[in-house]
Amino acid sequence: MKKIQFIKDICSNDDVHSLFLLGAASLQQARNGPFWRLELKDASGTLEAKIWSPQSQEYPGLAAGQIVEAQGRSSVFRDQTQVTIDRLRQLSPEETAACDLALFLPASARPAHD
C-alpha cells in the first residue's frame, strides 16, 4: 500500500497523490458540463475536491464511504484549499479490507481511560 499524504499537510500548489475516504460525493452541473464535488477525509481533516467535465463522466458510481486513490493538484479557492483531481481509482473490496481504517477516521489525541 502506498504512503498516505495527510490532508493537514497539503498546501496550495501541492501535487496530491494519496488514499482518502469519500465523506461526500455529489454530481453537480456547471456551464461546461457535469462535475463531481467530493469531500476527501482522513484522520487529520477534510478537504474539498472536484473532478471537472468531461473527465467527471468516467466515474459514474462514486459514493460516500468509499476509499479512493486520488491524484491531482491543490489550489486555494475562496480562502480554502481544494484539490482538482486528475485521476481517481476506487479501491477494490479486498484493498479496502487491507486498509487501516484508523488512517481515515478522526481520533482523540489523548488515549481513552480504562
Protein backbone atom coordinates (compact mmCIF):
# COMPACT_ATOMS: atom_id res chain seq x y z
CA MET A 1 0.00 0.00 0.00
CA LYS A 2 1.31 3.46 -0.80
CA LYS A 3 2.29 6.08 1.73
CA ILE A 4 -0.53 8.29 3.00
CA GLN A 5 -0.34 12.05 2.37
CA PHE A 6 -2.36 13.62 5.16
CA ILE A 7 -4.81 16.43 4.44
CA LYS A 8 -3.33 18.64 7.17
CA ASP A 9 -0.02 18.63 5.25
CA ILE A 10 -1.47 19.65 1.86
CA CYS A 11 -0.76 23.25 0.86
CA SER A 12 -1.67 25.29 -2.21
CA ASN A 13 0.02 24.13 -5.43
CA ASP A 14 1.00 20.75 -3.99
CA ASP A 15 0.87 17.59 -6.04
CA VAL A 16 -1.58 15.32 -4.27
CA HIS A 17 -1.44 11.52 -4.54
CA SER A 18 -2.88 9.54 -1.66
CA LEU A 19 -5.68 7.39 -0.32
CA PHE A 20 -8.76 9.14 1.07
CA LEU A 21 -12.18 8.26 2.41
CA LEU A 22 -15.05 9.88 0.50
CA GLY A 23 -17.08 11.74 3.10
CA ALA A 24 -19.48 13.01 0.44
CA ALA A 25 -19.87 12.71 -3.32
CA SER A 26 -22.36 14.67 -5.39
CA LEU A 27 -22.65 15.03 -9.14
CA GLN A 28 -23.46 18.64 -9.97
CA GLN A 29 -23.93 20.69 -13.12
CA ALA A 30 -21.71 23.56 -14.33
CA ARG A 31 -21.94 25.57 -17.53
CA ASN A 32 -19.39 23.32 -19.22
CA GLY A 33 -20.97 20.04 -18.05
CA PRO A 34 -21.34 17.79 -15.04
CA PHE A 35 -18.70 17.71 -12.30
CA TRP A 36 -18.15 15.78 -9.09
CA ARG A 37 -17.93 17.65 -5.82
CA LEU A 38 -16.18 15.43 -3.29
CA GLU A 39 -15.28 15.65 0.36
CA LEU A 40 -11.98 13.85 0.97
CA LYS A 41 -11.36 12.71 4.55
CA ASP A 42 -8.56 11.27 6.59
CA ALA A 43 -7.65 11.22 10.27
CA SER A 44 -6.22 14.77 10.01
CA GLY A 45 -9.26 16.51 8.47
CA THR A 46 -11.38 17.09 5.38
CA LEU A 47 -10.73 18.71 2.02
CA GLU A 48 -12.99 19.62 -0.88
CA ALA A 49 -12.14 18.15 -4.27
CA LYS A 50 -13.58 18.43 -7.76
CA ILE A 51 -13.47 16.32 -10.89
CA TRP A 52 -14.39 18.52 -13.84
CA SER A 53 -16.14 17.62 -17.10
CA PRO A 54 -15.55 15.71 -19.34
CA GLN A 55 -13.43 13.54 -17.01
CA SER A 56 -16.22 13.50 -14.41
CA GLN A 57 -18.24 11.20 -16.66
CA GLU A 58 -15.63 8.44 -16.19
CA TYR A 59 -16.79 7.95 -12.57
CA PRO A 60 -20.50 7.05 -12.54
CA GLY A 61 -20.63 5.32 -9.16
CA LEU A 62 -18.90 7.49 -6.57
CA ALA A 63 -20.47 7.40 -3.12
CA ALA A 64 -19.70 8.43 0.44
CA GLY A 65 -17.88 5.73 2.38
CA GLN A 66 -15.65 4.54 -0.45
CA ILE A 67 -11.86 4.60 -0.14
CA VAL A 68 -10.21 6.05 -3.23
CA GLU A 69 -6.74 6.73 -4.52
CA ALA A 70 -6.79 10.32 -5.75
CA GLN A 71 -4.17 12.15 -7.79
CA GLY A 72 -4.32 15.84 -8.61
CA ARG A 73 -3.19 19.32 -7.67
CA SER A 74 -4.22 21.56 -4.79
CA SER A 75 -5.15 25.22 -5.07
CA VAL A 76 -6.87 27.87 -2.98
CA PHE A 77 -10.41 28.94 -3.84
CA ARG A 78 -12.28 31.39 -1.59
CA ASP A 79 -9.59 31.04 1.10
CA GLN A 80 -10.00 27.24 1.22
CA THR A 81 -7.55 24.65 -0.06
CA GLN A 82 -9.15 22.25 -2.53
CA VAL A 83 -7.94 19.62 -4.96
CA THR A 84 -8.64 19.31 -8.67
CA ILE A 85 -8.47 15.58 -9.32
CA ASP A 86 -6.82 14.32 -12.50
CA ARG A 87 -7.07 10.60 -11.71
CA LEU A 88 -9.22 8.67 -9.29
CA ARG A 89 -9.31 4.96 -8.55
CA GLN A 90 -11.85 3.25 -6.33
CA LEU A 91 -10.21 0.59 -4.17
CA SER A 92 -11.46 -2.97 -4.58
CA PRO A 93 -13.20 -4.61 -1.62
CA GLU A 94 -10.01 -6.62 -0.98
CA GLU A 95 -7.84 -3.48 -0.98
CA THR A 96 -10.33 -1.69 1.28
CA ALA A 97 -10.32 -4.62 3.72
CA ALA A 98 -6.50 -4.41 3.87
CA CYS A 99 -6.55 -0.68 4.75
CA ASP A 100 -6.07 0.57 8.30
CA LEU A 101 -9.33 2.47 8.75
CA ALA A 102 -7.76 4.47 11.61
CA LEU A 103 -5.93 6.44 8.88
CA PHE A 104 -9.25 7.84 7.67
CA LEU A 105 -11.20 8.49 10.86
CA PRO A 106 -10.52 11.24 13.40
CA ALA A 107 -9.33 10.14 16.81
CA SER A 108 -8.60 11.85 20.10
CA ALA A 109 -5.02 12.89 20.72
CA ARG A 110 -5.44 11.59 24.27
CA PRO A 111 -5.78 7.87 24.93
CA ALA A 112 -9.04 6.54 26.31
CA HIS A 113 -9.10 5.71 30.02
CA ASP A 114 -9.64 2.09 31.03
